[in-house]
């Protein structure tokens, strides 16, 4: 008898009305609701109905653009966002099991603020918070803050970008230390003795790095998970190194199983170099999906959207067009190459998110590779990650 396949993990990336730039023009898209809490609540409820591990929520420090580094003047695509952390905090009380992982652009923000915001999200969600770390090399976004300039670059192999990723690694280290700056039992809350807090169990983190100097402690007690999930997207060695050094989940963009195998091997090697070889680090593959029961219908829908956009849709990730069964086959191939899960980017959220939860998920369940019920109360628990000990607590 052949061994049963390992269970895989599944997340979806929520961005506007979907990842195709013309998605807002589809009848199911609800563009008028895009800046309402109800819109996001409905999306996350659908994802939870499908028993997904977590959702990520995109964010940025400037309007979306069709250009790599510069703003554009387009008026035929979605522009503008709500704050991802605040969306997640609004949605958290309406959900019970699914993880909530907002994006935070760390290049111009402060570790103290993000640590407090995500710790609060972990409390509001009772242990289901995460963080997607993102950098920005856009000069126009630097100008919003006025504290430094970022020189123009040609691509992500620039020394400027390497420095930004090193800064991101320092940023996450400061955030993680702030989450640990209160011991788990620092709050006494004893009205009879008048002692609310044990001040000896709050710790200065005294973080000193090239980019940050953070004294601590945090203003927010240690989060329910101890350490909320840290995630990051990588396309090449420099961001892979950030994933290996600081992340619990890395998102990668292989276009075939061979490439997936090579990327996983590189990240595992970097993980060993970082001294984390014995820690569980998930590597998720990102895929954009056009999903229909009839593969021809999916292809026709993609063609129609491309026509509306005036050009073929391109992505950093592989673009899948087909049926739930075909997608399940592809996920199986990638899983055999070493990926432990997938973050799917629905091309049209109103269409492709339900196609994932009501088409792909049942197909994976039939194959015995996806859960039939939530088995843990925390996001770390869903991903098999232990609650870490506090680095400052004395034995």
Tab-separated table of C-alpha atoms in Angstrom:
chain	number	residue	atom	x	y	z
A	1	UNK	CA	0.000	0.000	0.000
A	2	UNK	CA	1.382	3.409	-0.947
A	3	UNK	CA	1.730	5.974	1.871
A	4	UNK	CA	-0.967	8.633	2.165
A	5	UNK	CA	0.021	12.016	0.761
A	6	UNK	CA	1.130	14.661	3.246
A	7	UNK	CA	-1.483	17.294	4.009
A	8	UNK	CA	-0.804	20.614	2.342
A	9	UNK	CA	-1.502	24.121	3.564
A	10	UNK	CA	-3.516	26.662	1.623
A	11	UNK	CA	-3.761	30.457	1.831
A	12	UNK	CA	-5.239	33.115	-0.428
A	13	UNK	CA	-3.866	36.576	-1.184
A	14	UNK	CA	-6.535	39.279	-1.129
A	15	UNK	CA	-5.882	42.372	-3.219
A	16	UNK	CA	-8.582	44.811	-4.338
A	17	UNK	CA	-11.060	43.035	-6.582
A	18	UNK	CA	-8.501	40.438	-7.708
A	19	UNK	CA	-5.054	40.144	-9.228
A	20	UNK	CA	-6.036	40.774	-12.841
A	21	UNK	CA	-6.027	44.560	-13.421
A	22	UNK	CA	-9.407	44.392	-15.196
A	23	UNK	CA	-11.015	42.268	-12.456
A	24	UNK	CA	-13.028	45.235	-11.141
A	25	UNK	CA	-15.019	45.288	-14.387
A	26	UNK	CA	-16.436	41.783	-13.899
A	27	UNK	CA	-20.121	41.637	-12.795
A	28	UNK	CA	-19.171	39.775	-9.575
A	29	UNK	CA	-16.444	42.256	-8.577
A	30	UNK	CA	-18.360	44.737	-6.311
A	31	UNK	CA	-16.037	47.714	-6.933
A	32	UNK	CA	-18.464	50.095	-5.184
A	33	UNK	CA	-18.028	48.067	-1.975
A	34	UNK	CA	-14.227	47.917	-2.113
A	35	UNK	CA	-13.706	50.428	0.697
A	36	UNK	CA	-16.299	48.970	3.066
A	37	UNK	CA	-15.735	46.608	5.975
A	38	UNK	CA	-18.485	44.319	4.704
A	39	UNK	CA	-16.633	43.639	1.457
A	40	UNK	CA	-13.550	42.346	3.274
A	41	UNK	CA	-15.635	40.487	5.836
A	42	UNK	CA	-17.383	38.585	3.035
A	43	UNK	CA	-14.085	37.613	1.408
A	44	UNK	CA	-12.567	36.312	4.624
A	45	UNK	CA	-15.778	34.485	5.558
A	46	UNK	CA	-15.617	32.681	2.212
A	47	UNK	CA	-11.981	31.760	2.793
A	48	UNK	CA	-12.825	30.428	6.261
A	49	UNK	CA	-15.732	28.451	4.820
A	50	UNK	CA	-13.129	26.684	2.705
A	51	UNK	CA	-11.028	25.842	5.802
A	52	UNK	CA	-8.028	27.777	4.472
A	53	UNK	CA	-5.059	28.308	6.793
A	54	UNK	CA	-4.920	32.077	6.380
A	55	UNK	CA	-5.473	35.064	4.151
A	56	UNK	CA	-2.917	37.742	3.345
A	57	UNK	CA	-4.033	41.314	2.690
A	58	UNK	CA	-1.979	43.475	0.325
A	59	UNK	CA	-0.905	46.995	1.230
A	60	UNK	CA	1.456	49.718	0.073
A	61	UNK	CA	2.759	53.208	0.779
A	62	UNK	CA	1.646	54.691	-2.531
A	63	UNK	CA	-1.056	54.125	-5.138
A	64	UNK	CA	-0.856	50.934	-7.168
A	65	UNK	CA	1.047	51.301	-10.416
A	66	UNK	CA	1.544	49.349	-13.614
A	67	UNK	CA	5.200	50.448	-13.581
A	68	UNK	CA	7.976	48.686	-11.685
A	69	UNK	CA	9.120	51.623	-9.577
A	70	UNK	CA	7.289	54.737	-10.710
A	71	UNK	CA	3.697	55.952	-10.428
A	72	UNK	CA	1.454	55.821	-13.491
A	73	UNK	CA	-1.432	57.958	-14.693
A	74	UNK	CA	-3.882	55.134	-15.429
A	75	UNK	CA	-7.531	55.651	-14.584
A	76	UNK	CA	-8.830	52.261	-15.794
A	77	UNK	CA	-7.476	50.165	-12.897
A	78	UNK	CA	-8.153	50.008	-9.161
A	79	UNK	CA	-6.213	52.642	-7.241
A	80	UNK	CA	-6.267	53.242	-3.497
A	81	UNK	CA	-6.296	50.937	-0.487
A	82	UNK	CA	-7.490	50.629	3.076
A	83	UNK	CA	-4.863	49.896	5.731
A	84	UNK	CA	-4.261	46.132	5.821
A	85	UNK	CA	-3.653	45.835	9.577
A	86	UNK	CA	-6.828	47.792	10.331
A	87	UNK	CA	-8.853	45.655	7.903
A	88	UNK	CA	-7.582	42.523	9.669
A	89	UNK	CA	-8.467	43.932	13.096
A	90	UNK	CA	-11.972	44.805	11.882
A	91	UNK	CA	-12.508	41.322	10.428
A	92	UNK	CA	-10.938	39.342	13.294
A	93	UNK	CA	-13.997	39.291	15.637
A	94	UNK	CA	-16.187	38.082	12.737
A	95	UNK	CA	-14.079	34.945	12.207
A	96	UNK	CA	-13.129	32.035	14.447
A	97	UNK	CA	-10.385	29.929	12.887
A	98	UNK	CA	-8.689	31.444	9.856
A	99	UNK	CA	-5.378	33.274	10.172
A	100	UNK	CA	-5.144	36.966	9.289
A	101	UNK	CA	-1.844	38.145	7.788
A	102	UNK	CA	-1.776	41.822	6.751
A	103	UNK	CA	1.094	43.277	4.751
A	104	UNK	CA	3.348	45.866	6.382
A	105	UNK	CA	5.832	47.849	4.309
A	106	UNK	CA	8.793	48.054	6.664
A	107	UNK	CA	11.026	50.428	4.699
A	108	UNK	CA	9.567	53.662	6.075
A	109	UNK	CA	7.660	52.508	9.161
A	110	UNK	CA	8.895	51.847	12.696
A	111	UNK	CA	9.305	48.404	14.318
A	112	UNK	CA	7.738	49.642	17.570
A	113	UNK	CA	4.504	50.644	15.824
A	114	UNK	CA	4.147	47.433	13.808
A	115	UNK	CA	4.978	45.209	16.783
A	116	UNK	CA	2.198	46.867	18.786
A	117	UNK	CA	-0.308	46.741	15.901
A	118	UNK	CA	0.234	43.050	15.143
A	119	UNK	CA	0.305	42.122	18.839
A	120	UNK	CA	-3.060	43.877	19.159
A	121	UNK	CA	-4.345	41.947	16.131
A	122	UNK	CA	-3.252	38.722	17.840
A	123	UNK	CA	-5.319	39.674	20.894
A	124	UNK	CA	-8.343	40.732	18.842
A	125	UNK	CA	-8.219	37.479	16.853
A	126	UNK	CA	-7.353	35.330	19.910
A	127	UNK	CA	-4.145	34.014	18.427
A	128	UNK	CA	-4.578	34.105	14.636
A	129	UNK	CA	-2.371	37.034	13.610
A	130	UNK	CA	0.554	37.183	11.263
A	131	UNK	CA	2.599	39.738	9.364
A	132	UNK	CA	3.744	39.859	5.743
A	133	UNK	CA	6.959	41.866	5.585
A	134	UNK	CA	7.507	43.911	2.417
A	135	UNK	CA	10.131	46.437	1.316
A	136	UNK	CA	9.766	49.303	-1.154
A	137	UNK	CA	12.451	50.793	-3.383
A	138	UNK	CA	10.135	53.381	-4.955
A	139	UNK	CA	11.579	56.902	-4.690
A	140	UNK	CA	8.082	58.424	-4.728
A	141	UNK	CA	7.088	56.484	-1.621
A	142	UNK	CA	10.205	57.660	0.189
A	143	UNK	CA	9.093	61.215	-0.614
A	144	UNK	CA	5.847	60.649	1.337
A	145	UNK	CA	7.916	60.425	4.517
A	146	UNK	CA	10.739	62.847	3.764
A	147	UNK	CA	13.273	61.200	6.053
A	148	UNK	CA	15.553	59.780	3.367
A	149	UNK	CA	15.863	59.398	-0.357
A	150	UNK	CA	16.135	56.149	-2.304
A	151	UNK	CA	18.179	56.416	-5.506
A	152	UNK	CA	16.730	55.070	-8.766
A	153	UNK	CA	17.574	51.413	-9.406
A	154	UNK	CA	17.442	49.226	-12.496
A	155	UNK	CA	16.286	46.029	-10.815
A	156	UNK	CA	16.171	44.050	-7.599
A	157	UNK	CA	19.807	42.921	-7.887
A	158	UNK	CA	20.903	46.447	-6.849
A	159	UNK	CA	23.009	46.980	-3.677
A	160	UNK	CA	20.282	49.415	-2.620
A	161	UNK	CA	17.791	46.546	-2.526
A	162	UNK	CA	20.225	44.288	-0.657
A	163	UNK	CA	20.489	46.990	2.007
A	164	UNK	CA	16.698	47.309	2.181
A	165	UNK	CA	16.373	43.568	2.808
A	166	UNK	CA	19.082	43.723	5.492
A	167	UNK	CA	17.088	46.546	7.050
A	168	UNK	CA	13.966	44.349	6.894
A	169	UNK	CA	15.809	41.554	8.729
A	170	UNK	CA	16.803	44.000	11.486
A	171	UNK	CA	13.241	45.280	11.559
A	172	UNK	CA	11.815	41.802	12.139
A	173	UNK	CA	14.422	41.076	14.807
A	174	UNK	CA	13.391	44.224	16.695
A	175	UNK	CA	9.701	43.336	16.316
A	176	UNK	CA	10.268	39.797	17.590
A	177	UNK	CA	12.212	41.073	20.596
A	178	UNK	CA	9.437	43.546	21.391
A	179	UNK	CA	6.884	40.719	21.332
A	180	UNK	CA	9.047	38.967	23.940
A	181	UNK	CA	9.663	42.071	26.046
A	182	UNK	CA	6.791	41.124	28.375
A	183	UNK	CA	6.989	37.697	29.961
A	184	UNK	CA	3.804	35.647	29.744
A	185	UNK	CA	2.986	36.079	33.430
A	186	UNK	CA	4.040	39.736	33.747
A	187	UNK	CA	0.450	40.779	34.496
A	188	UNK	CA	-0.653	39.885	38.019
A	189	UNK	CA	-4.005	41.738	38.131
A	190	UNK	CA	-4.479	41.096	41.849
A	191	UNK	CA	-6.967	43.676	43.138
A	192	UNK	CA	-6.602	42.475	46.739
A	193	UNK	CA	-2.892	43.320	46.901
A	194	UNK	CA	-3.070	46.221	44.456
A	195	UNK	CA	-0.484	44.638	42.141
A	196	UNK	CA	-1.391	44.753	38.468
A	197	UNK	CA	2.023	44.066	36.979
A	198	UNK	CA	5.356	42.517	37.895
A	199	UNK	CA	7.786	45.133	36.606
A	200	UNK	CA	10.701	42.673	36.819
A	201	UNK	CA	9.067	40.704	34.010
A	202	UNK	CA	9.149	43.596	31.541
A	203	UNK	CA	12.442	43.819	29.686
A	204	UNK	CA	14.396	46.400	27.757
A	205	UNK	CA	15.346	44.851	24.434
A	206	UNK	CA	18.174	47.349	23.806
A	207	UNK	CA	18.292	46.483	20.115
A	208	UNK	CA	21.173	48.219	18.335
A	209	UNK	CA	21.572	47.641	14.617
A	210	UNK	CA	22.706	49.480	11.527
A	211	UNK	CA	19.184	50.739	10.864
A	212	UNK	CA	17.371	50.816	14.229
A	213	UNK	CA	17.980	51.527	17.873
A	214	UNK	CA	15.007	50.307	19.911
A	215	UNK	CA	15.040	50.310	23.702
A	216	UNK	CA	11.693	48.706	24.591
A	217	UNK	CA	9.815	47.264	26.297
A	218	UNK	CA	6.642	47.177	24.241
A	219	UNK	CA	3.491	48.856	25.466
A	220	UNK	CA	1.490	45.706	24.626
A	221	UNK	CA	1.774	42.482	26.645
A	222	UNK	CA	3.165	39.376	24.944
A	223	UNK	CA	0.741	38.231	22.210
A	224	UNK	CA	-1.369	35.072	22.682
A	225	UNK	CA	0.792	33.157	20.187
A	226	UNK	CA	3.962	34.450	21.817
A	227	UNK	CA	5.277	35.225	18.356
A	228	UNK	CA	2.685	35.960	15.633
A	229	UNK	CA	3.533	34.503	12.233
A	230	UNK	CA	6.164	36.332	10.160
A	231	UNK	CA	5.977	35.811	6.386
A	232	UNK	CA	7.741	37.265	3.344
A	233	UNK	CA	7.770	36.950	-0.451
A	234	UNK	CA	11.018	36.174	-2.249
A	235	UNK	CA	12.111	35.917	-5.876
A	236	UNK	CA	15.877	35.496	-5.581
A	237	UNK	CA	18.785	34.935	-3.191
A	238	UNK	CA	18.629	38.196	-1.205
A	239	UNK	CA	14.961	37.865	-0.190
A	240	UNK	CA	15.404	34.088	0.224
A	241	UNK	CA	18.020	34.978	2.849
A	242	UNK	CA	15.472	37.165	4.671
A	243	UNK	CA	12.999	34.258	4.631
A	244	UNK	CA	15.642	31.883	5.976
A	245	UNK	CA	16.760	34.286	8.724
A	246	UNK	CA	13.475	35.643	9.997
A	247	UNK	CA	10.306	34.093	8.525
A	248	UNK	CA	7.955	31.310	9.558
A	249	UNK	CA	6.508	31.149	6.021
A	250	UNK	CA	8.172	32.175	2.777
A	251	UNK	CA	6.266	32.686	-0.469
A	252	UNK	CA	8.133	31.822	-3.668
A	253	UNK	CA	7.209	31.930	-7.352
A	254	UNK	CA	8.447	28.810	-9.200
A	255	UNK	CA	7.059	28.184	-12.671
A	256	UNK	CA	7.697	24.423	-12.694
A	257	UNK	CA	8.568	21.615	-10.288
A	258	UNK	CA	12.278	21.703	-11.111
A	259	UNK	CA	12.494	25.384	-10.278
A	260	UNK	CA	10.520	24.763	-7.074
A	261	UNK	CA	12.996	22.074	-6.038
A	262	UNK	CA	15.956	24.399	-6.618
A	263	UNK	CA	14.371	27.292	-4.706
A	264	UNK	CA	13.509	25.079	-1.726
A	265	UNK	CA	17.070	23.735	-1.661
A	266	UNK	CA	18.503	27.259	-1.688
A	267	UNK	CA	16.233	28.408	1.143
A	268	UNK	CA	17.042	25.310	3.225
A	269	UNK	CA	20.775	25.971	2.742
A	270	UNK	CA	20.323	29.590	3.814
A	271	UNK	CA	18.288	28.371	6.790
A	272	UNK	CA	21.205	26.165	7.894
A	273	UNK	CA	23.613	29.090	7.483
A	274	UNK	CA	21.344	31.233	9.662
A	275	UNK	CA	21.436	28.598	12.417
A	276	UNK	CA	17.777	27.715	12.021
A	277	UNK	CA	18.183	24.282	10.458
A	278	UNK	CA	16.157	22.571	13.187
A	279	UNK	CA	13.214	25.007	12.964
A	280	UNK	CA	10.066	24.438	10.917
A	281	UNK	CA	10.024	26.909	8.031
A	282	UNK	CA	7.195	26.617	5.515
A	283	UNK	CA	7.828	27.380	1.854
A	284	UNK	CA	4.617	28.217	-0.009
A	285	UNK	CA	4.316	28.493	-3.777
A	286	UNK	CA	2.418	31.502	-5.147
A	287	UNK	CA	0.070	30.971	-8.099
A	288	UNK	CA	-2.369	33.307	-9.842
A	289	UNK	CA	-5.515	31.300	-10.628
A	290	UNK	CA	-8.290	31.520	-13.211
A	291	UNK	CA	-10.437	28.618	-12.031
A	292	UNK	CA	-13.525	27.151	-13.710
A	293	UNK	CA	-15.038	23.667	-13.914
A	294	UNK	CA	-14.555	23.896	-17.686
A	295	UNK	CA	-10.941	24.775	-18.572
A	296	UNK	CA	-12.139	26.409	-21.789
A	297	UNK	CA	-14.318	28.779	-19.765
A	298	UNK	CA	-11.325	29.764	-17.623
A	299	UNK	CA	-9.242	30.459	-20.737
A	300	UNK	CA	-12.050	32.480	-22.325
A	301	UNK	CA	-12.458	34.526	-19.139
A	302	UNK	CA	-8.766	35.307	-19.044
A	303	UNK	CA	-8.843	36.360	-22.716
A	304	UNK	CA	-11.840	38.608	-22.090
A	305	UNK	CA	-10.117	40.316	-19.155
A	306	UNK	CA	-6.923	40.767	-21.166
A	307	UNK	CA	-8.955	42.458	-23.893
A	308	UNK	CA	-10.522	44.821	-21.361
A	309	UNK	CA	-7.065	45.612	-19.952
A	310	UNK	CA	-5.653	46.233	-23.420
A	311	UNK	CA	-2.722	43.817	-22.941
A	312	UNK	CA	-2.003	40.244	-21.790
A	313	UNK	CA	-1.777	39.835	-18.036
A	314	UNK	CA	1.709	39.046	-16.727
A	315	UNK	CA	2.800	38.170	-13.208
A	316	UNK	CA	5.873	37.320	-11.166
A	317	UNK	CA	4.086	34.068	-10.268
A	318	UNK	CA	2.957	31.266	-12.526
A	319	UNK	CA	-0.526	31.899	-13.946
A	320	UNK	CA	-2.778	28.852	-13.817
A	321	UNK	CA	-5.839	28.652	-16.067
A	322	UNK	CA	-7.991	25.527	-15.785
A	323	UNK	CA	-10.174	23.320	-13.598
A	324	UNK	CA	-9.967	22.453	-9.869
A	325	UNK	CA	-8.846	18.922	-10.751
A	326	UNK	CA	-6.051	20.218	-12.975
A	327	UNK	CA	-4.943	22.666	-10.276
A	328	UNK	CA	-4.929	19.879	-7.678
A	329	UNK	CA	-2.642	17.876	-9.988
A	330	UNK	CA	-0.262	20.821	-10.299
A	331	UNK	CA	-0.198	21.444	-6.539
A	332	UNK	CA	0.674	17.791	-6.040
A	333	UNK	CA	3.634	18.107	-8.426
A	334	UNK	CA	4.901	21.190	-6.623
A	335	UNK	CA	4.401	19.551	-3.224
A	336	UNK	CA	6.550	16.598	-4.313
A	337	UNK	CA	9.246	19.165	-5.185
A	338	UNK	CA	9.349	20.278	-1.548
A	339	UNK	CA	6.740	23.019	-1.168
A	340	UNK	CA	4.681	22.662	2.014
A	341	UNK	CA	1.774	24.857	0.955
A	342	UNK	CA	0.436	27.382	-1.513
A	343	UNK	CA	-0.738	30.977	-1.531
A	344	UNK	CA	-3.245	31.354	-4.326
A	345	UNK	CA	-3.912	34.753	-5.894
A	346	UNK	CA	-7.477	34.782	-7.278
A	347	UNK	CA	-7.572	36.609	-10.621
A	348	UNK	CA	-11.121	37.811	-9.865
A	349	UNK	CA	-11.917	37.544	-6.174
A	350	UNK	CA	-15.668	37.348	-6.667
A	351	UNK	CA	-15.268	34.367	-9.000
A	352	UNK	CA	-11.994	32.614	-8.246
A	353	UNK	CA	-12.134	32.705	-4.439
A	354	UNK	CA	-15.385	30.682	-4.349
A	355	UNK	CA	-13.913	28.438	-7.050
A	356	UNK	CA	-11.042	27.700	-4.653
A	357	UNK	CA	-13.201	27.121	-1.574
A	358	UNK	CA	-16.032	25.220	-3.287
A	359	UNK	CA	-14.152	23.539	-6.157
A	360	UNK	CA	-10.463	23.067	-5.347
A	361	UNK	CA	-10.857	22.366	-1.619
A	362	UNK	CA	-13.374	19.507	-2.082
A	363	UNK	CA	-11.108	18.042	-4.779
A	364	UNK	CA	-8.118	18.119	-2.432
A	365	UNK	CA	-10.228	16.626	0.357
A	366	UNK	CA	-11.225	13.749	-1.931
A	367	UNK	CA	-7.526	13.120	-2.504
A	368	UNK	CA	-6.819	13.167	1.226
A	369	UNK	CA	-4.427	16.123	1.028
A	370	UNK	CA	-6.438	18.848	2.777
A	371	UNK	CA	-8.185	19.143	6.115
A	372	UNK	CA	-11.899	18.465	6.580
A	373	UNK	CA	-12.086	20.653	9.691
A	374	UNK	CA	-9.966	23.127	11.598
A	375	UNK	CA	-7.708	21.224	13.994
A	376	UNK	CA	-6.221	24.094	16.025
A	377	UNK	CA	-7.295	27.392	17.575
A	378	UNK	CA	-4.210	29.426	16.639
A	379	UNK	CA	-2.509	30.190	13.340
A	380	UNK	CA	0.740	28.697	14.611
A	381	UNK	CA	-1.219	25.591	15.555
A	382	UNK	CA	-2.744	25.255	12.076
A	383	UNK	CA	0.752	25.328	10.576
A	384	UNK	CA	2.287	22.954	13.122
A	385	UNK	CA	4.443	25.673	14.678
A	386	UNK	CA	5.030	25.445	18.422
A	387	UNK	CA	4.478	28.437	20.673
A	388	UNK	CA	8.031	29.675	21.267
A	389	UNK	CA	9.561	30.259	24.670
A	390	UNK	CA	10.205	33.853	25.698
A	391	UNK	CA	13.872	34.721	25.141
A	392	UNK	CA	13.992	37.002	28.178
A	393	UNK	CA	12.284	34.732	30.717
A	394	UNK	CA	14.542	33.217	33.366
A	395	UNK	CA	14.226	29.521	34.075
